[in-house]
Short mmCIF file of C-alpha atoms in Angstrom, two decimals:
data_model
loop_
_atom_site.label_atom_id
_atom_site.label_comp_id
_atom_site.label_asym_id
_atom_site.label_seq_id
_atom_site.Cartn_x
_atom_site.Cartn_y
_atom_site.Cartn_z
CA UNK A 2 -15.69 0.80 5.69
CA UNK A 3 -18.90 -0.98 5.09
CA UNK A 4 -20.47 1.46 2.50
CA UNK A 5 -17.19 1.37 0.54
CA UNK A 6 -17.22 -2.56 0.36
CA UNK A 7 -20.37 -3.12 -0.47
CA UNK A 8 -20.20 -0.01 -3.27
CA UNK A 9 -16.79 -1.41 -4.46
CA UNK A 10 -16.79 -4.99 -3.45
CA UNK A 11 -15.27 -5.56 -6.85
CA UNK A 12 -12.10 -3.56 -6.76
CA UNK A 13 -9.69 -5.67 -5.52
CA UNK A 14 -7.62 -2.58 -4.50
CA UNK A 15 -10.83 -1.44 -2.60
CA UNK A 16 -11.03 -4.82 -0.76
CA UNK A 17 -7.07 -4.64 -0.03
CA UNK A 18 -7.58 -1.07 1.92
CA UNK A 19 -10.68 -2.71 3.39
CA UNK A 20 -8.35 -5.63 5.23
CA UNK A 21 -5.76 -3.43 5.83
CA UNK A 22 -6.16 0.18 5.09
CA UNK A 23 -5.46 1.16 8.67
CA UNK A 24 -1.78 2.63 9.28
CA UNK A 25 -1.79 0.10 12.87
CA UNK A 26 -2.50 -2.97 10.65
CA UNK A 27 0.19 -2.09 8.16
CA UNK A 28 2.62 -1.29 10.71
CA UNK A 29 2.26 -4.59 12.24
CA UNK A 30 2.50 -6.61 8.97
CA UNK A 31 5.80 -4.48 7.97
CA UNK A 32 6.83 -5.84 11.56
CA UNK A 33 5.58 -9.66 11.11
CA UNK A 34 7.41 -9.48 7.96
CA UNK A 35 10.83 -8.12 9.92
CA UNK A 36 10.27 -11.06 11.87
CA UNK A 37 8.67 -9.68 14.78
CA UNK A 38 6.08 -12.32 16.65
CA UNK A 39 5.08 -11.94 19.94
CA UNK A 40 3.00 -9.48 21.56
CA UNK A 41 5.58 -7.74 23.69
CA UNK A 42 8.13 -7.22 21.15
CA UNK A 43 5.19 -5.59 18.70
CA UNK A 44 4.07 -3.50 21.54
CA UNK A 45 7.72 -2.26 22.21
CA UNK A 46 8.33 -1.91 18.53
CA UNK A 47 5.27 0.22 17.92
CA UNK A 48 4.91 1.95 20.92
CA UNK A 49 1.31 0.94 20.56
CA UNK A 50 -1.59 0.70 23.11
CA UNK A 51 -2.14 -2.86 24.40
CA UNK A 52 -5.77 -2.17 23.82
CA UNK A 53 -5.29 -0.92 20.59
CA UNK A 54 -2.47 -3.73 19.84
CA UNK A 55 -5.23 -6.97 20.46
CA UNK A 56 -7.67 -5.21 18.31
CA UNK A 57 -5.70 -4.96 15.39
CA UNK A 58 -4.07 -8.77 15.99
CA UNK A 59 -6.97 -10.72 16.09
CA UNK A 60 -8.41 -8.55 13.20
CA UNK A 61 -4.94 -9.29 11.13
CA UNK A 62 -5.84 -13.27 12.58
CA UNK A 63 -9.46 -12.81 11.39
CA UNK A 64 -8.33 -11.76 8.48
CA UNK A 65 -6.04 -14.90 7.92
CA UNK A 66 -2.45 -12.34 7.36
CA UNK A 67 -1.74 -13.88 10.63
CA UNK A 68 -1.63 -17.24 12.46
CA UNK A 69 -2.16 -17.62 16.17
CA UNK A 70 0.12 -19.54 17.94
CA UNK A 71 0.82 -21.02 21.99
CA UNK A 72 4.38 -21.11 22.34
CA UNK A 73 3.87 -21.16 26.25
CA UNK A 74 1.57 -23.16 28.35
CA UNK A 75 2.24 -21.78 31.85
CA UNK A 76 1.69 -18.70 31.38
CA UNK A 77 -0.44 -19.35 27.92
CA UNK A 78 1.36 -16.76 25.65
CA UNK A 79 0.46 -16.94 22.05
CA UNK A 80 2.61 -15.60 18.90
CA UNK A 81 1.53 -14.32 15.60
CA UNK A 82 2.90 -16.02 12.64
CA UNK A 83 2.79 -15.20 8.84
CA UNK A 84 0.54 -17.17 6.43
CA UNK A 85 0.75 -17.19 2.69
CA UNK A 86 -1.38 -14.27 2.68
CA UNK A 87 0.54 -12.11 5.08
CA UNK A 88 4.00 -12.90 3.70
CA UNK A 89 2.25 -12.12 0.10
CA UNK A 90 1.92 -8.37 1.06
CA UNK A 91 5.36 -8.17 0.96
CA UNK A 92 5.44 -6.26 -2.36
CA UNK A 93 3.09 -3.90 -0.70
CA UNK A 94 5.30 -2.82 1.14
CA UNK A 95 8.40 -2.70 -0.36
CA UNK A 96 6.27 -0.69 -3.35
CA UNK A 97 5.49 1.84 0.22
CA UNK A 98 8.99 1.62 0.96
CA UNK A 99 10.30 3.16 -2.59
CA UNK A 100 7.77 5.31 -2.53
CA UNK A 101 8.90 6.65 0.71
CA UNK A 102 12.40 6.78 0.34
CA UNK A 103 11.84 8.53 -3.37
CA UNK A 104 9.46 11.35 -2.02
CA UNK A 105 9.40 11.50 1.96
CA UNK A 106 12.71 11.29 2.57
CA UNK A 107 14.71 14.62 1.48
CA UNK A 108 18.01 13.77 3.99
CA UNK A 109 18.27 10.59 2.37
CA UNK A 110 17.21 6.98 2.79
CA UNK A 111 16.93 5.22 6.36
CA UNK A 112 15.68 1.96 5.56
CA UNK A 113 16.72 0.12 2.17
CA UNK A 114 15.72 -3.24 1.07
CA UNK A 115 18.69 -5.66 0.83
CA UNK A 116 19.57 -9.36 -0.36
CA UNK A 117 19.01 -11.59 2.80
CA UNK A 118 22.00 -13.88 2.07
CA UNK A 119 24.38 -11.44 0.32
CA UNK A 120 23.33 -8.24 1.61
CA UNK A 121 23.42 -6.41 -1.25
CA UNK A 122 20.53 -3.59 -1.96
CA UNK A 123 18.05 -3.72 -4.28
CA UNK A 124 15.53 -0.76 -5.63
CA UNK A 125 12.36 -2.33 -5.60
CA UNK A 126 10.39 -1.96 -8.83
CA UNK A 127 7.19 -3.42 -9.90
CA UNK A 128 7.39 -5.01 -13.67
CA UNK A 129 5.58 -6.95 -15.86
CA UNK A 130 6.06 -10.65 -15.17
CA UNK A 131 6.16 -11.75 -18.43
CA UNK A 132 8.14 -8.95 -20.49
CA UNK A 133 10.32 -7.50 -17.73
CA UNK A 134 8.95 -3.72 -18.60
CA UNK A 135 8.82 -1.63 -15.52
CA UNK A 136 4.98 -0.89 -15.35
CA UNK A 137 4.54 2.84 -15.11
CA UNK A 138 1.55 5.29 -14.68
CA UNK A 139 2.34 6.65 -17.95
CA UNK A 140 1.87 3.18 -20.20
CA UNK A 141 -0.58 0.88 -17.90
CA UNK A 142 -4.65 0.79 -17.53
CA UNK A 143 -6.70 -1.18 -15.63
CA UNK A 144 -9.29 -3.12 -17.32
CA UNK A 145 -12.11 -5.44 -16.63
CA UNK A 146 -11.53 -9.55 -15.77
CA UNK A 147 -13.44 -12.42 -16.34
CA UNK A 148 -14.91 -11.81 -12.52
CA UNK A 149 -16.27 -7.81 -13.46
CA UNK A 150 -19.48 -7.10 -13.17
CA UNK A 151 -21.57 -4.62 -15.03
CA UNK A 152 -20.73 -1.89 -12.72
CA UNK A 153 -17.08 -2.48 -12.78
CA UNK A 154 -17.05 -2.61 -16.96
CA UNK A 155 -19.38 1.11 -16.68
CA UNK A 156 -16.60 2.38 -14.40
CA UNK A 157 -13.27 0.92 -16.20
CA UNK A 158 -14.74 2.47 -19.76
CA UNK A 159 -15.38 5.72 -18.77
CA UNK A 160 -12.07 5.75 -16.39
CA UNK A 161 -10.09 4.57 -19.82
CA UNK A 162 -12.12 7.30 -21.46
CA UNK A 163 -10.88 10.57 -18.96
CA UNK A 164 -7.04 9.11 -19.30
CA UNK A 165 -4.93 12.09 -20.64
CA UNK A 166 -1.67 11.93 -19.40
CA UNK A 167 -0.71 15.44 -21.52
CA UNK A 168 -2.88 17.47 -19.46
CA UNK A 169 -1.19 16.24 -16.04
CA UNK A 170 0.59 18.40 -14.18
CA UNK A 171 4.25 17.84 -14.35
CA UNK B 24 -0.44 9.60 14.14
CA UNK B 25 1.38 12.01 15.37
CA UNK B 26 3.02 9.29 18.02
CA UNK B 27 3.62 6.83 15.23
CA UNK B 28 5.55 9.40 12.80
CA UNK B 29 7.53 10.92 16.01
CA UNK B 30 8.48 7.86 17.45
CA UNK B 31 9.47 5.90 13.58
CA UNK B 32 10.01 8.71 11.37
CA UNK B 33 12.87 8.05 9.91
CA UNK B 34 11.17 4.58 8.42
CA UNK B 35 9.82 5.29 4.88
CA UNK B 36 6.91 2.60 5.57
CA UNK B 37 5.84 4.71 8.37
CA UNK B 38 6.21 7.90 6.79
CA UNK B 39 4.09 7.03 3.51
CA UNK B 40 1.23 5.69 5.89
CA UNK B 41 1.13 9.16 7.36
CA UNK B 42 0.53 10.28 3.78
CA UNK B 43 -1.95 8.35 2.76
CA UNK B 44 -2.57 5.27 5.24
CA UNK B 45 -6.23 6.28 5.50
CA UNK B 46 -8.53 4.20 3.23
CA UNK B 47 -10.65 7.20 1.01
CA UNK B 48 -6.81 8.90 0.55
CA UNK B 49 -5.86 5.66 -1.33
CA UNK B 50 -9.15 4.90 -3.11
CA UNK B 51 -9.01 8.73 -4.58
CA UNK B 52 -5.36 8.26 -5.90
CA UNK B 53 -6.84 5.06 -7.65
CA UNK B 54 -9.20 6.93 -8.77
CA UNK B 55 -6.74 10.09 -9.66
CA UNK B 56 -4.69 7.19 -11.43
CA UNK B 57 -7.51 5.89 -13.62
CA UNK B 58 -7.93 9.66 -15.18
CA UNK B 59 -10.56 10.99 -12.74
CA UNK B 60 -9.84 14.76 -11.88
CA UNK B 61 -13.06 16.59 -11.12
CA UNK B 62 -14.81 16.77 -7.79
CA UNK B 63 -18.41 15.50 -8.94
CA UNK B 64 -16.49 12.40 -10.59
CA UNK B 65 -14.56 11.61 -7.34
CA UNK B 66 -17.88 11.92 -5.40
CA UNK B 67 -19.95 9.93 -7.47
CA UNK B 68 -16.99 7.20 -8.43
CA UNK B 69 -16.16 6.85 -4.71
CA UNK B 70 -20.20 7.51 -3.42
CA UNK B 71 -18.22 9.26 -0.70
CA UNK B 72 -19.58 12.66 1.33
CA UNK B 73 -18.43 16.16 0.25
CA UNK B 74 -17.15 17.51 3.08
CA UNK B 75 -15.02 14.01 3.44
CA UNK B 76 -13.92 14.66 -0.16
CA UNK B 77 -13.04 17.93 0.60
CA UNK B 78 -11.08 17.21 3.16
CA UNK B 79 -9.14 14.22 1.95
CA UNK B 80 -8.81 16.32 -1.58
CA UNK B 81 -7.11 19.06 0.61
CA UNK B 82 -5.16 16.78 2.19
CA UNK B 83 -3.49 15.54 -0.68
CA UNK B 84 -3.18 18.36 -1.97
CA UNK B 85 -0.76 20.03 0.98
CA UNK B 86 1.01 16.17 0.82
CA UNK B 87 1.85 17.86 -2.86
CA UNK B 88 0.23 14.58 -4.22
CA UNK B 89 -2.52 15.75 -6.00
CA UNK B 90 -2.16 19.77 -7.78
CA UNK B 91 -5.42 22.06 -7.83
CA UNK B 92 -6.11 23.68 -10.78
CA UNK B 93 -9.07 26.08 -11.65
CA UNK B 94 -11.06 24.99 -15.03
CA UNK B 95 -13.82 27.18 -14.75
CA UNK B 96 -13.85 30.77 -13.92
CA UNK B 97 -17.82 31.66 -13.85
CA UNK B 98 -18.43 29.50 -11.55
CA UNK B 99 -15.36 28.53 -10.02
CA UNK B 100 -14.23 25.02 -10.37
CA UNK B 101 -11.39 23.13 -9.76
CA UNK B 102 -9.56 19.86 -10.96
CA UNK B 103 -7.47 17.65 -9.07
CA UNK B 104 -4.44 16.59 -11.60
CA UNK B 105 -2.05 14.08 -10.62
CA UNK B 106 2.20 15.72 -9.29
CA UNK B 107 5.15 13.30 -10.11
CA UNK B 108 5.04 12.70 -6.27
CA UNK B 109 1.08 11.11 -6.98
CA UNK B 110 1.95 9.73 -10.09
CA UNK B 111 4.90 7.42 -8.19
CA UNK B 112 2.62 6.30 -6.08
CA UNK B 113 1.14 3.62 -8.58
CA UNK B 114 3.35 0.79 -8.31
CA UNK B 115 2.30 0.67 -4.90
CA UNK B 116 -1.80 0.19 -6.28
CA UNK B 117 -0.02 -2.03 -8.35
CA UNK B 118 0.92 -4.05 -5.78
CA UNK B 119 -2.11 -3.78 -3.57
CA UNK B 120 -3.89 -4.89 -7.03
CA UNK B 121 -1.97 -7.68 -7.40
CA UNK B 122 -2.56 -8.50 -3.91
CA UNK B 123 -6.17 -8.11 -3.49
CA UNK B 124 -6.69 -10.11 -7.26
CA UNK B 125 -4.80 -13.06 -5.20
CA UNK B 126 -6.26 -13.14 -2.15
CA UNK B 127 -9.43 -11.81 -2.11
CA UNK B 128 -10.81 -12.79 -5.22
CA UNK B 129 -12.28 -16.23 -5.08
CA UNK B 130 -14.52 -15.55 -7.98
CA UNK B 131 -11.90 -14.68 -9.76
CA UNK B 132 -10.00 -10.97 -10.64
CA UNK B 133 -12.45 -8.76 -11.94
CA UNK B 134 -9.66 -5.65 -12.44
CA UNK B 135 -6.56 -6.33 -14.11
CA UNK B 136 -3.94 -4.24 -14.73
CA UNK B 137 -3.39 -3.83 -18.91
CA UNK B 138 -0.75 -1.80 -21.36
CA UNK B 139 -2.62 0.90 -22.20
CA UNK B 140 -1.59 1.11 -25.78
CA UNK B 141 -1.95 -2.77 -26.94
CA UNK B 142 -4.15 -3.69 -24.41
CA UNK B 143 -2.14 -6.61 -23.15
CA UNK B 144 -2.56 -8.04 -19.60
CA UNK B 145 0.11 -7.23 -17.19
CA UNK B 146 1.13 -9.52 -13.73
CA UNK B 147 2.88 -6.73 -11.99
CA UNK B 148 5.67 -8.58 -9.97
CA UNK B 149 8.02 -6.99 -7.51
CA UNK B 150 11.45 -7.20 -8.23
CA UNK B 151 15.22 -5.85 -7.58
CA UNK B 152 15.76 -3.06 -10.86
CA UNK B 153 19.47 -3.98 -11.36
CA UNK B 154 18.86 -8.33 -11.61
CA UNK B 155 15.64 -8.66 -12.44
CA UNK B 156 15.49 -11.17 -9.43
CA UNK B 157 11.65 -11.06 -8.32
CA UNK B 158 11.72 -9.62 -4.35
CA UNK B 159 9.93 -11.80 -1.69
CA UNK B 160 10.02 -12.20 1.65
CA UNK B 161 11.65 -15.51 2.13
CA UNK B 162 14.48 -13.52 0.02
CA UNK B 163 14.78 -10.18 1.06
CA UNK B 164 15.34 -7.67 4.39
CA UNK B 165 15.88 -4.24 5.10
CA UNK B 166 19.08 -2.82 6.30
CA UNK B 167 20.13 0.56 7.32
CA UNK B 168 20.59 3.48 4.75
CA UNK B 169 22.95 6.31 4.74
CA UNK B 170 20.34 8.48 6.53
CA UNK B 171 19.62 6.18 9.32
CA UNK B 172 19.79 7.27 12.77
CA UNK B 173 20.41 5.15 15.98
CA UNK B 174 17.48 4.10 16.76
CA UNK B 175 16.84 2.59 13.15
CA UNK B 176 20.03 0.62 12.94
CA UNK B 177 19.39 -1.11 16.43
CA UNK B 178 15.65 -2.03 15.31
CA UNK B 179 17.34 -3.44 12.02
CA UNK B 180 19.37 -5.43 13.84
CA UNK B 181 16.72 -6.50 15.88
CA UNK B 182 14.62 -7.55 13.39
CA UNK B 183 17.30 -8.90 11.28
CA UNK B 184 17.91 -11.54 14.32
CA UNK B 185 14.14 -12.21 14.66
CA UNK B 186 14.13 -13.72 10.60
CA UNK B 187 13.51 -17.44 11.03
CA UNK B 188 11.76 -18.39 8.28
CA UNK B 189 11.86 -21.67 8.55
CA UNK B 190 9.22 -21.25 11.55
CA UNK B 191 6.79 -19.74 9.31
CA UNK B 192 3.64 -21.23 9.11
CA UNK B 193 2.81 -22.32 5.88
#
């Protein structure tokens, strides 16, 4: 991933993959966030390598989505908690999860999101904050912030320049 | 992946990494999304090797993500135009945008997401279609849909008995 950070370092959806663009890492955060915590119950969950399971932990830790925890002296066991950061890819994956259900899953849904103190299911959609409009390929851009740098501003203009949602395919 | 989508294919999460859980597959659907179609603008936009862009172009192409369309006859060129199925997939940048803008930005956001008519700035927020109520972790699980199958509803209610969020760390 190196030559894509340092090339994009200024995307913040390039730096998202970067932390997490790997389908173990995302797996494991969609578990943390299901309440999953200690090592055993990811490894039975996943059906993951050990190995393969510590790697992607202390990279999740590293990459502060996940605290490290002792909730056992003798034998020292440890537990991975949620920070701020972790629980804030939430919408990430409940974005994923519509997505899924809408396109991958032609015998119906499996997994819905629900209310955790009534129950009741909700459809996920991603608005605007402010107005409440559902934000849509169709009617949203991305533009520079106050953090772009020249490269960023080159790339956004002449992105904003090839939108033409006509010619899409429908 | 094969093991992952065998052994949790009927969750959506699961299934939509198998799409596109591999980090140039993402960054060419952002790019797809910000009005790139052509080959030589993925490569140069992305600084990523043909026969990688090749590959991950065919790729989502057979996911039916991404259609393939000749523009040129003499020689023969193709563009790579955005299906419904690709289009969808924005709120998920979206979200990844949002994301990266508040957690791995110290210097502040330099891409924001904008109407692309009035040029107004947009906070994409996740939340339920039907309330309005923004979805977050502390607020929200996932529950069985019609279409789950054994082994779903007993992770569910797994999971579902893990949720403590009170022993979050914070």
């Amino acid at each position: 991933m190196e030559d894509k950070t340092t090339s994009l370092s200024h995307c913040p959806i390039a730096r998202a993959i970067d932390q997490v663009g790997e389908a173990w890492s995302i797996l494991i955060l969609r578990d943390a966030l299901n309440g999953l915590r200690r090592f055993d119950e990811f490894e039975k969950n996943l059906g993951i390598a050990p190995n393969m399971l510590t790697k992607r932990l202390a990279s999740l830790v590293e990459a502060g989505m996940l605290g490290r925890r002792q909730y056992s002296q003798r034998p020292p066991r440890y537990e991975y908690v949620l920070t701020d950061k972790g629980r804030d890819f939430q919408p990430v994956i409940m974005a994923m999860l519509t997505w899924g259900n809408r396109h991958l899953a032609p015998e119906g849904a499996a997994v819905l999101a629900a209310d955790l103190q009534s129950g009741e299911i909700l459809d996920p959609v991603v608005v605007d904050r402010k107005t409440g409009r559902i934000i849509t390929h169709e009617t949203t851009t991305t533009v520079p912030g106050p953090a772009a740098n020249e490269r960023i501003i080159a790339r956004l203009a002449k992105n904003n320049a090839l939108r033409n949602p006509q010619g899409e395919t429908k």
